[in-house]
Amino acid sequence: HAKAKGRNGYAIFKSDMEAVIMRRQTLENDLHKAVYNNEFFLLYQPQINGTDSNLLGVEALIRWNHPEQGIISPLEFIPIAEENGTIVDIGNWVLEKACQQIKFWIDEYGSSPVISVNLSAIQLIHGNLVETISNLLDSTKIPAELLELEVTETLIIYEEKRSIELLKALKKIGVRISIDDFGTGYSSLNHLKKLPLDKLKIDRTFVNDIPGDPDSETIVKTIIRMSQDLGLEVTAEGVETEEQLEFLKEERCPQFQGYYFDKPLSPMVIQDKYLEKK
Ligand code: C2E
Ligand code: MG
Ligand code: MG
Ligand code: MG
């Protein structure tokens, strides 16, 4: 009896594993033609000014509309794309799409919110980022300050010298630079001082645990103070509840992003909700 059960359990386990491995292989393989086949799209999640509820900017978040598998989350395919190198082309596609969106909004609405784009470490190391971005700014003629690049602490530590140089070169072009998921990496103040930053984004795992969790409360407060002392902007990510928002406002956090305000939205919904025709 026990044996049969064991065999059965093993069989289920094995087929689950096989399914996981097969899906990964399929995605790994299909990523190579996904840019060419135009299977990606961007959603935009608003960043809101706490004092007047105005739109400050939007974060571009990629989705993959796979012909057989349906919509796939970046949490699943970005790590695979980083591993097989397709992230460089995908990242360039995101940058181009974001610049075109800014241009479209300027043309149709007279102005555009800042669009922030997530960068992966591989893009910084292997992509020709400075050239790619300055070419995009030239060809679309959009103001550089409307493009923001989000990098993680982990990324910077991973290739410290190289990334500091690159970020400085990017800052020279005039684009904005923010640190994403701040508080989860191991960057020291000393580290931060060397970087040409505009903004810190407090990781949503901390926001998730406030109010109530003393460690998260301390971390959130410290990041807000620190950003003020360093003259940086600060955004709280993943704000979902009134209670979180109240705690953050009490601590004078000026900017928010999260489901409490908006989920990632299509460009059309952003227009209807936040932009006015000129
Ligand atoms: P991220 O840059 O930290 O983006 C924030 C993530 O948190 C997004 O997930 C967003 O939908 C989610 N989020 C926002 N507000 C809330 C909230 O109130 N509650 C909860 N539970 N979640 C919230 P998403 O879109 O699945 O993206 C996941 C990650 O994938 C991003 O994390 C980013 O690291 C990466 N990613 C997304 N787009 C790109 C891209 O174009 N290039 C690269 N390299 N990475 C990307
Ligand atoms: Mg981000
Ligand atoms: Mg984040
Ligand atoms: Mg992230």
Coordinates of C-alpha atoms and ligand atoms in Angstrom, one line a residue:
H1 CA 0.0 0.0 0.0
A2 CA 2.7 2.4 1.1
K3 CA 4.7 1.5 -1.9
A4 CA 1.9 2.2 -4.3
K5 CA 1.3 5.6 -2.7
G6 CA 5.0 6.3 -2.9
R7 CA 5.1 5.3 -6.5
N8 CA 2.1 7.5 -7.2
G9 CA 3.6 10.4 -5.4
Y10 CA 6.8 10.0 -7.3
A11 CA 4.9 9.8 -10.6
I12 CA 3.1 13.1 -9.9
F13 CA 6.3 14.7 -8.8
K14 CA 8.2 13.6 -11.9
S15 CA 5.6 14.8 -14.3
D16 CA 5.4 18.2 -12.5
M17 CA 9.2 18.5 -12.8
E18 CA 9.1 17.5 -16.4
A19 CA 6.4 20.1 -17.1
V20 CA 8.5 22.8 -15.4
I21 CA 11.6 21.9 -17.3
M22 CA 9.8 21.7 -20.6
R23 CA 8.1 25.1 -20.1
R24 CA 11.5 26.6 -19.3
Q25 CA 13.1 25.0 -22.4
T26 CA 10.2 26.3 -24.5
L27 CA 10.5 29.8 -23.2
E28 CA 14.3 29.7 -23.4
N29 CA 14.0 28.8 -27.1
D30 CA 11.1 31.1 -28.0
L31 CA 12.8 34.1 -26.4
H32 CA 15.2 34.2 -29.4
K33 CA 12.4 35.2 -31.8
A34 CA 10.1 37.0 -29.5
V35 CA 11.4 40.6 -30.2
Y36 CA 11.4 39.9 -33.9
N37 CA 7.8 38.5 -33.7
N38 CA 6.7 41.6 -31.7
E39 CA 5.4 39.5 -28.8
F40 CA 6.3 42.0 -26.0
F41 CA 4.3 44.9 -24.7
L42 CA 4.7 47.5 -21.9
L43 CA 2.3 48.4 -19.1
Y44 CA 2.8 51.6 -17.2
Q45 CA 2.4 51.9 -13.4
P46 CA 1.8 55.4 -12.1
Q47 CA 4.0 57.1 -9.5
I48 CA 1.9 59.6 -7.5
N49 CA 2.8 62.8 -5.7
G50 CA 1.5 62.4 -2.2
T51 CA 0.7 66.1 -1.7
D52 CA -1.5 66.8 -4.7
S53 CA -2.2 63.2 -6.1
N54 CA -0.7 64.3 -9.4
L55 CA 1.1 61.9 -11.7
L56 CA 4.9 62.2 -11.4
G57 CA 5.9 59.5 -13.7
V58 CA 5.2 55.9 -14.8
E59 CA 7.3 52.8 -14.6
A60 CA 7.4 50.7 -17.8
L61 CA 6.8 47.0 -16.9
I62 CA 7.3 44.4 -19.7
R63 CA 4.9 41.5 -20.5
W64 CA 5.4 38.7 -22.9
N65 CA 2.3 37.6 -25.0
H66 CA 3.5 34.1 -25.9
P67 CA 1.6 32.7 -28.9
E68 CA 0.8 29.4 -27.1
Q69 CA 1.5 30.1 -23.4
G70 CA -0.4 33.4 -23.1
I71 CA 0.8 36.3 -21.0
I72 CA 4.1 35.6 -19.2
S73 CA 5.4 37.6 -16.2
P74 CA 8.8 39.3 -16.3
L75 CA 9.6 37.5 -13.0
E76 CA 9.5 34.3 -15.1
F77 CA 11.2 35.2 -18.3
I78 CA 13.7 38.0 -17.5
P79 CA 16.0 35.6 -15.6
I80 CA 15.9 33.2 -18.6
A81 CA 16.6 36.1 -20.9
E82 CA 19.5 37.2 -18.8
E83 CA 20.9 33.7 -18.9
N84 CA 20.7 33.2 -22.7
G85 CA 21.7 36.8 -23.5
T86 CA 18.4 37.8 -25.2
I87 CA 18.0 40.4 -22.5
V88 CA 20.2 42.8 -24.5
D89 CA 17.8 42.9 -27.5
I90 CA 14.7 42.8 -25.2
G91 CA 16.2 45.7 -23.1
N92 CA 16.9 47.7 -26.2
W93 CA 13.3 47.1 -27.4
V94 CA 12.0 48.4 -24.0
L95 CA 14.1 51.5 -24.2
E96 CA 13.0 52.2 -27.8
K97 CA 9.3 51.6 -27.0
A98 CA 9.5 53.9 -23.9
C99 CA 11.1 56.7 -25.9
Q100 CA 8.5 56.3 -28.6
Q101 CA 5.7 56.5 -26.0
I102 CA 7.2 59.7 -24.5
K103 CA 7.3 61.2 -28.0
F104 CA 3.7 60.1 -28.7
W105 CA 2.5 61.7 -25.4
I106 CA 4.4 64.9 -26.1
D107 CA 3.0 65.1 -29.6
E108 CA -0.6 64.3 -28.6
Y109 CA -0.8 65.8 -25.1
G110 CA 1.8 68.5 -25.1
S111 CA 3.8 66.9 -22.4
S112 CA 4.7 63.4 -21.1
P113 CA 5.2 61.9 -17.7
V114 CA 8.7 60.6 -16.9
I115 CA 9.0 57.0 -18.0
S116 CA 11.2 54.8 -15.9
V117 CA 12.8 51.7 -17.4
N118 CA 14.3 48.8 -15.5
L119 CA 17.8 47.8 -16.5
S120 CA 19.4 44.4 -16.0
A121 CA 23.0 43.9 -15.1
I122 CA 23.7 42.1 -18.4
Q123 CA 22.5 45.2 -20.3
L124 CA 25.0 47.4 -18.4
I125 CA 27.9 45.1 -19.1
H126 CA 27.2 43.8 -22.6
G127 CA 24.9 46.3 -24.1
N128 CA 26.1 49.5 -25.8
L129 CA 23.9 51.5 -23.4
V130 CA 25.3 55.0 -23.6
E131 CA 25.3 54.9 -27.4
T132 CA 21.9 53.2 -27.7
I133 CA 20.3 55.7 -25.4
S134 CA 21.9 58.8 -26.9
N135 CA 20.9 57.6 -30.4
L136 CA 17.3 57.1 -29.2
L137 CA 17.2 60.6 -27.6
D138 CA 18.6 62.1 -30.8
S139 CA 16.2 60.3 -33.1
T140 CA 13.0 60.8 -31.1
K141 CA 14.1 64.4 -30.0
I142 CA 12.6 63.8 -26.5
P143 CA 14.1 65.7 -23.5
A144 CA 16.5 63.3 -21.7
E145 CA 15.0 64.1 -18.3
L146 CA 11.8 62.3 -19.3
L147 CA 13.7 59.0 -19.3
E148 CA 14.6 57.4 -16.0
L149 CA 16.7 54.3 -15.6
E150 CA 16.1 51.9 -12.7
V151 CA 19.1 49.9 -11.5
T152 CA 19.4 47.7 -8.5
E153 CA 22.0 47.7 -5.7
T154 CA 23.0 44.2 -6.6
L155 CA 23.7 45.2 -10.1
I156 CA 26.0 48.0 -9.0
I157 CA 27.9 45.9 -6.5
Y158 CA 28.3 43.1 -9.1
E159 CA 30.3 45.3 -11.4
E160 CA 31.1 48.3 -9.3
K161 CA 33.8 50.2 -11.2
R162 CA 32.2 49.6 -14.5
S163 CA 28.7 50.5 -13.4
I164 CA 29.8 53.7 -11.7
E165 CA 31.5 54.8 -14.9
L166 CA 28.5 53.9 -17.0
L167 CA 26.0 55.6 -14.7
K168 CA 28.1 58.7 -14.8
A169 CA 28.2 58.6 -18.6
L170 CA 24.4 58.2 -18.7
K171 CA 23.9 61.0 -16.2
K172 CA 26.0 63.2 -18.5
I173 CA 23.5 62.6 -21.3
G174 CA 20.8 63.9 -18.9
V175 CA 18.7 60.9 -18.1
R176 CA 17.5 60.3 -14.6
I177 CA 18.8 57.4 -12.5
S178 CA 17.1 55.6 -9.6
I179 CA 17.9 52.7 -7.4
D180 CA 15.2 50.1 -7.5
D181 CA 14.2 47.7 -4.6
F182 CA 16.3 49.8 -2.3
G183 CA 17.2 48.2 1.1
T184 CA 17.4 44.6 -0.2
G185 CA 21.0 44.9 -1.4
Y186 CA 24.1 45.7 0.5
S187 CA 25.1 49.1 -0.6
S188 CA 26.7 51.4 1.9
L189 CA 26.3 55.1 2.2
N190 CA 29.9 55.3 0.9
H191 CA 28.7 53.5 -2.2
L192 CA 25.7 55.7 -2.8
K193 CA 27.8 58.9 -2.5
K194 CA 29.8 57.8 -5.6
L195 CA 26.7 57.4 -7.8
P196 CA 25.0 60.1 -9.8
L197 CA 21.5 59.3 -8.4
D198 CA 18.2 61.1 -8.6
K199 CA 16.0 58.7 -6.6
L200 CA 15.7 55.8 -4.3
K201 CA 12.8 53.4 -4.5
I202 CA 12.0 51.7 -1.2
D203 CA 11.5 47.9 -1.8
R204 CA 7.9 46.8 -1.4
T205 CA 8.8 44.0 1.0
F206 CA 9.4 46.7 3.6
V207 CA 6.3 48.6 2.7
N208 CA 4.3 45.4 2.9
D209 CA 5.2 45.0 6.6
I210 CA 4.3 48.5 7.8
P211 CA 2.8 49.5 10.1
G212 CA 3.5 46.8 12.6
D213 CA 6.8 45.2 11.9
P214 CA 9.4 47.2 13.9
D215 CA 12.4 46.3 11.6
S216 CA 10.5 47.3 8.5
E217 CA 9.3 50.5 10.1
T218 CA 12.9 51.4 11.0
I219 CA 14.2 50.6 7.6
V220 CA 11.5 52.6 5.8
K221 CA 12.0 55.6 8.2
T222 CA 15.8 55.4 7.7
I223 CA 15.6 55.3 3.9
I224 CA 13.3 58.3 3.8
R225 CA 15.6 60.4 6.1
M226 CA 18.7 59.2 4.3
S227 CA 17.3 60.3 0.9
Q228 CA 16.4 63.7 2.3
D229 CA 19.9 64.1 3.7
L230 CA 21.5 63.1 0.4
G231 CA 19.1 65.4 -1.5
L232 CA 17.5 62.5 -3.4
E233 CA 13.9 61.8 -4.3
V234 CA 12.3 58.8 -2.7
T235 CA 9.4 56.6 -3.8
A236 CA 7.6 53.9 -1.7
E237 CA 6.9 50.9 -3.9
G238 CA 4.0 48.4 -3.4
V239 CA 1.7 50.7 -1.5
E240 CA -1.5 48.6 -1.2
T241 CA -3.4 49.9 1.9
E242 CA -4.6 53.1 3.5
E243 CA -2.6 52.2 6.7
Q244 CA 0.6 51.9 4.7
L245 CA 0.0 55.2 3.0
E246 CA -0.8 56.9 6.3
F247 CA 2.4 55.6 7.9
L248 CA 4.4 56.8 4.9
K249 CA 2.8 60.2 4.8
E250 CA 3.5 60.6 8.6
E251 CA 7.2 59.9 7.8
R252 CA 7.1 62.5 5.0
C253 CA 7.5 60.1 2.1
P254 CA 6.6 62.3 -0.9
Q255 CA 6.0 59.7 -3.7
F256 CA 4.1 56.5 -4.0
Q257 CA 3.6 53.6 -6.4
G258 CA 1.4 50.6 -5.8
Y259 CA -2.0 48.9 -6.2
Y260 CA -3.6 51.3 -3.7
F261 CA -3.3 53.9 -6.5
D262 CA -3.0 51.8 -9.7
K263 CA -1.9 48.5 -11.1
P264 CA 0.3 48.6 -14.2
L265 CA -1.9 50.1 -16.9
S266 CA -2.1 50.2 -20.7
P267 CA -1.0 53.4 -22.3
M268 CA -4.6 54.1 -23.3
V269 CA -5.8 53.8 -19.7
I270 CA -3.0 56.1 -18.6
Q271 CA -4.2 58.7 -21.2
D272 CA -7.8 58.4 -20.1
K273 CA -7.1 58.7 -16.4
Y274 CA -4.1 61.1 -16.2
L275 CA -3.5 63.0 -19.4
E276 CA -5.4 65.9 -21.1
K277 CA -5.5 66.5 -24.8
K278 CA -3.8 69.7 -25.8
Ligands
C2E1 P1 10.2 46.1 -10.1 O1 11.0 46.9 -11.0 O2 10.5 46.2 -8.7 O3 8.7 46.5 -10.4 C1 7.7 46.5 -9.5 C2 6.9 45.2 -9.5 O4 6.0 45.2 -8.4 C3 6.0 45.0 -10.7 O5 5.9 43.7 -11.0 C4 4.7 45.6 -10.2 O6 3.6 45.2 -11.0 C5 4.6 45.1 -8.8 N1 3.8 45.9 -8.0 C6 3.6 47.2 -8.0 N2 2.7 47.7 -7.1 C7 2.5 46.6 -6.3 C8 1.7 46.4 -5.1 O7 1.0 47.3 -4.6 N3 1.6 45.1 -4.6 C9 2.3 44.1 -5.2 N4 2.2 42.9 -4.6 N5 3.0 44.2 -6.3 C10 3.1 45.5 -6.9 P2 6.1 43.1 -12.4 O8 5.5 44.0 -13.4 O9 5.6 41.6 -12.3 O10 7.6 43.1 -12.6 C11 8.5 42.4 -11.8 C12 9.9 42.7 -12.0 O11 10.3 42.3 -13.3 C13 10.2 44.2 -11.9 O12 10.3 44.5 -10.5 C14 11.5 44.3 -12.6 O13 12.6 43.9 -11.7 C15 11.4 43.2 -13.6 N6 11.0 43.9 -14.9 C16 9.8 44.3 -15.4 N7 10.0 44.9 -16.6 C17 11.3 44.8 -16.9 C18 12.1 45.3 -18.0 O14 11.6 45.9 -19.0 N8 13.4 45.0 -18.0 C19 14.0 44.3 -17.0 N9 15.3 44.1 -17.0 N10 13.3 43.9 -15.9 C20 12.0 44.2 -15.9
MG2 MG 11.5 48.8 -11.2
MG3 MG 11.1 47.4 -7.3
MG4 MG 13.3 45.0 -9.6

